[in-house]
């Protein structure tokens, strides 16, 4: 966790974004690290966990991070939690919780609550054809 805190400090001191740092470890070795770069990259997906996952995948040459543990300075938001699950990360350790994040001005809590129905189906038949095309591919990876 100390390395995740250090990574977060690096980011906030450089003006990259909030105090969110992350380190990914497998078999005692750091395989990925990152910090919040939302401001630097002008990209709302550049959370510390997302940057560390990208870094680990690039380093390991795989999208499957099974057997890895993730250390992050704050409880992962739903986007990051989803990415963690898609990456098959085995264990997550976090420092601050959602209430702590809220107290310093981040709105993570709203992403855990329903914000009404702002989505709907469109062109389902065409998209089902696309799914059928994909499903006909042999030796595909469903990930």
mmCIF file of C-alpha atoms in Angstrom:
data_model
loop_
_atom_site.group_PDB
_atom_site.id
_atom_site.type_symbol
_atom_site.label_atom_id
_atom_site.label_comp_id
_atom_site.label_asym_id
_atom_site.label_seq_id
_atom_site.Cartn_x
_atom_site.Cartn_y
_atom_site.Cartn_z
ATOM 1 C CA UNK A 1 0.000 0.000 0.000
ATOM 2 C CA UNK A 2 2.911 2.333 0.672
ATOM 3 C CA UNK A 3 3.839 2.131 -3.023
ATOM 4 C CA UNK A 4 0.251 2.956 -4.031
ATOM 5 C CA UNK A 5 0.356 6.021 -1.752
ATOM 6 C CA UNK A 6 3.691 7.031 -3.269
ATOM 7 C CA UNK A 7 2.260 6.619 -6.777
ATOM 8 C CA UNK A 8 -0.744 8.808 -5.807
ATOM 9 C CA UNK A 9 1.570 11.509 -4.427
ATOM 10 C CA UNK A 10 3.536 11.475 -7.672
ATOM 11 C CA UNK A 11 0.323 12.151 -9.555
ATOM 12 C CA UNK A 12 -1.058 14.891 -7.335
ATOM 13 C CA UNK A 13 2.313 16.672 -7.189
ATOM 14 C CA UNK A 14 2.424 16.665 -11.000
ATOM 15 C CA UNK A 15 -1.171 17.946 -11.240
ATOM 16 C CA UNK A 16 -2.388 14.815 -13.017
ATOM 17 C CA UNK A 17 -5.548 14.325 -10.929
ATOM 18 C CA UNK A 18 -6.840 13.171 -7.560
ATOM 19 C CA UNK A 19 -5.053 11.268 -4.775
ATOM 20 C CA UNK A 20 -5.539 7.848 -6.286
ATOM 21 C CA UNK A 21 -2.615 5.510 -6.784
ATOM 22 C CA UNK A 22 -2.527 1.816 -7.513
ATOM 23 C CA UNK A 23 -0.045 -1.043 -7.642
ATOM 24 C CA UNK A 24 -0.637 -4.551 -8.998
ATOM 25 C CA UNK A 25 1.442 -7.426 -7.646
ATOM 26 C CA UNK A 26 1.832 -11.038 -8.754
ATOM 27 C CA UNK A 27 3.962 -13.517 -6.833
ATOM 28 C CA UNK A 28 5.539 -10.710 -4.811
ATOM 29 C CA UNK A 29 6.586 -8.736 -7.909
ATOM 30 C CA UNK A 30 5.113 -5.411 -9.016
ATOM 31 C CA UNK A 31 3.671 -5.980 -12.479
ATOM 32 C CA UNK A 32 1.766 -2.714 -12.853
ATOM 33 C CA UNK A 33 1.317 0.678 -11.319
ATOM 34 C CA UNK A 34 -0.521 3.874 -12.046
ATOM 35 C CA UNK A 35 -2.102 6.969 -10.642
ATOM 36 C CA UNK A 36 -5.065 9.139 -11.525
ATOM 37 C CA UNK A 37 -4.369 10.925 -14.819
ATOM 38 C CA UNK A 38 -7.866 12.241 -15.564
ATOM 39 C CA UNK A 39 -6.738 15.886 -15.629
ATOM 40 C CA UNK A 40 -3.473 15.230 -17.461
ATOM 41 C CA UNK A 41 -5.072 13.186 -20.243
ATOM 42 C CA UNK A 42 -8.489 14.884 -20.196
ATOM 43 C CA UNK A 43 -9.976 11.386 -20.063
ATOM 44 C CA UNK A 44 -12.456 10.355 -17.347
ATOM 45 C CA UNK A 45 -11.394 6.701 -17.619
ATOM 46 C CA UNK A 46 -7.826 7.337 -16.487
ATOM 47 C CA UNK A 47 -8.338 6.389 -12.834
ATOM 48 C CA UNK A 48 -5.370 4.962 -10.930
ATOM 49 C CA UNK A 49 -6.696 1.399 -11.115
ATOM 50 C CA UNK A 50 -7.350 1.663 -14.851
ATOM 51 C CA UNK A 51 -3.838 2.990 -15.492
ATOM 52 C CA UNK A 52 -2.298 0.218 -13.365
ATOM 53 C CA UNK A 53 -4.344 -2.466 -15.138
ATOM 54 C CA UNK A 54 -3.267 -1.123 -18.537
ATOM 55 C CA UNK A 55 0.339 -1.029 -17.345
ATOM 56 C CA UNK A 56 0.222 -4.599 -15.996
ATOM 57 C CA UNK A 57 -1.450 -5.973 -19.126
ATOM 58 C CA UNK A 58 1.163 -4.335 -21.332
ATOM 59 C CA UNK A 59 4.030 -5.591 -19.170
ATOM 60 C CA UNK A 60 2.680 -9.147 -18.968
ATOM 61 C CA UNK A 61 1.394 -9.280 -22.551
ATOM 62 C CA UNK A 62 -2.066 -10.469 -21.530
ATOM 63 C CA UNK A 63 -5.508 -9.210 -20.583
ATOM 64 C CA UNK A 64 -5.820 -11.915 -17.918
ATOM 65 C CA UNK A 65 -4.367 -10.825 -14.590
ATOM 66 C CA UNK A 66 -5.364 -13.961 -12.688
ATOM 67 C CA UNK A 67 -3.272 -14.433 -9.578
ATOM 68 C CA UNK A 68 -2.650 -10.693 -9.180
ATOM 69 C CA UNK A 69 -3.440 -8.559 -6.159
ATOM 70 C CA UNK A 70 -4.333 -4.896 -6.499
ATOM 71 C CA UNK A 71 -3.504 -2.241 -3.902
ATOM 72 C CA UNK A 72 -5.238 1.123 -4.269
ATOM 73 C CA UNK A 73 -5.531 4.213 -2.127
ATOM 74 C CA UNK A 74 -9.342 4.309 -2.354
ATOM 75 C CA UNK A 75 -12.206 1.877 -2.790
ATOM 76 C CA UNK A 76 -12.613 1.286 -6.528
ATOM 77 C CA UNK A 77 -15.496 3.024 -8.278
ATOM 78 C CA UNK A 78 -17.909 0.875 -10.325
ATOM 79 C CA UNK A 79 -15.917 1.449 -13.536
ATOM 80 C CA UNK A 80 -12.688 0.310 -11.915
ATOM 81 C CA UNK A 81 -14.400 -2.537 -10.065
ATOM 82 C CA UNK A 82 -15.734 -3.748 -13.403
ATOM 83 C CA UNK A 83 -12.284 -3.573 -14.997
ATOM 84 C CA UNK A 84 -10.804 -5.419 -12.019
ATOM 85 C CA UNK A 85 -13.342 -8.222 -12.508
ATOM 86 C CA UNK A 86 -12.804 -8.344 -16.288
ATOM 87 C CA UNK A 87 -9.054 -8.620 -15.635
ATOM 88 C CA UNK A 88 -9.597 -11.543 -13.206
ATOM 89 C CA UNK A 89 -7.620 -9.839 -10.447
ATOM 90 C CA UNK A 90 -7.719 -12.180 -7.464
ATOM 91 C CA UNK A 91 -7.687 -9.777 -4.501
ATOM 92 C CA UNK A 92 -8.230 -6.063 -3.953
ATOM 93 C CA UNK A 93 -6.939 -4.016 -1.026
ATOM 94 C CA UNK A 94 -7.999 -0.389 -0.594
ATOM 95 C CA UNK A 95 -7.137 2.353 1.883
ATOM 96 C CA UNK A 96 -9.965 4.894 1.982
ATOM 97 C CA UNK A 97 -13.645 4.053 1.497
ATOM 98 C CA UNK A 98 -16.411 5.793 -0.469
ATOM 99 C CA UNK A 99 -17.356 8.041 2.468
ATOM 100 C CA UNK A 100 -13.728 9.187 2.756
ATOM 101 C CA UNK A 101 -13.632 9.964 -0.967
ATOM 102 C CA UNK A 102 -16.891 11.915 -0.690
ATOM 103 C CA UNK A 103 -15.469 14.031 2.153
ATOM 104 C CA UNK A 104 -12.687 15.364 -0.084
ATOM 105 C CA UNK A 105 -15.096 16.320 -2.871
ATOM 106 C CA UNK A 106 -15.245 13.304 -5.166
ATOM 107 C CA UNK A 107 -18.718 12.105 -6.168
ATOM 108 C CA UNK A 108 -18.130 8.351 -6.255
ATOM 109 C CA UNK A 109 -21.235 7.700 -4.156
ATOM 110 C CA UNK A 110 -23.595 8.738 -6.977
ATOM 111 C CA UNK A 111 -22.257 5.943 -9.176
ATOM 112 C CA UNK A 112 -23.493 3.379 -6.689
ATOM 113 C CA UNK A 113 -27.010 4.817 -6.833
ATOM 114 C CA UNK A 114 -29.515 4.608 -9.682
ATOM 115 C CA UNK A 115 -29.821 7.856 -11.606
ATOM 116 C CA UNK A 116 -33.004 6.926 -13.447
ATOM 117 C CA UNK A 117 -33.586 5.408 -16.822
ATOM 118 C CA UNK A 118 -31.411 7.238 -19.342
ATOM 119 C CA UNK A 119 -30.833 4.331 -21.723
ATOM 120 C CA UNK A 120 -32.858 2.242 -24.138
ATOM 121 C CA UNK A 121 -32.706 -0.338 -26.906
ATOM 122 C CA UNK A 122 -32.019 0.803 -30.468
ATOM 123 C CA UNK A 123 -31.562 -1.276 -33.647
ATOM 124 C CA UNK A 124 -31.563 -4.541 -31.703
ATOM 125 C CA UNK A 125 -32.132 -6.701 -34.817
ATOM 126 C CA UNK A 126 -29.049 -5.300 -36.530
ATOM 127 C CA UNK A 127 -26.973 -5.762 -33.393
ATOM 128 C CA UNK A 128 -28.235 -9.344 -33.003
ATOM 129 C CA UNK A 129 -26.980 -10.029 -36.553
ATOM 130 C CA UNK A 130 -23.584 -8.694 -35.500
ATOM 131 C CA UNK A 131 -23.644 -10.975 -32.435
ATOM 132 C CA UNK A 132 -24.522 -13.940 -34.667
ATOM 133 C CA UNK A 133 -21.549 -13.111 -36.934
ATOM 134 C CA UNK A 134 -19.260 -13.031 -33.936
ATOM 135 C CA UNK A 135 -20.721 -16.229 -32.514
ATOM 136 C CA UNK A 136 -19.960 -18.060 -35.775
ATOM 137 C CA UNK A 137 -16.224 -17.393 -35.444
ATOM 138 C CA UNK A 138 -14.336 -20.520 -34.392
ATOM 139 C CA UNK A 139 -11.716 -20.337 -31.632
ATOM 140 C CA UNK A 140 -12.818 -16.905 -30.462
ATOM 141 C CA UNK A 141 -12.090 -15.593 -27.008
ATOM 142 C CA UNK A 142 -15.199 -14.503 -25.137
ATOM 143 C CA UNK A 143 -13.900 -11.907 -22.785
#
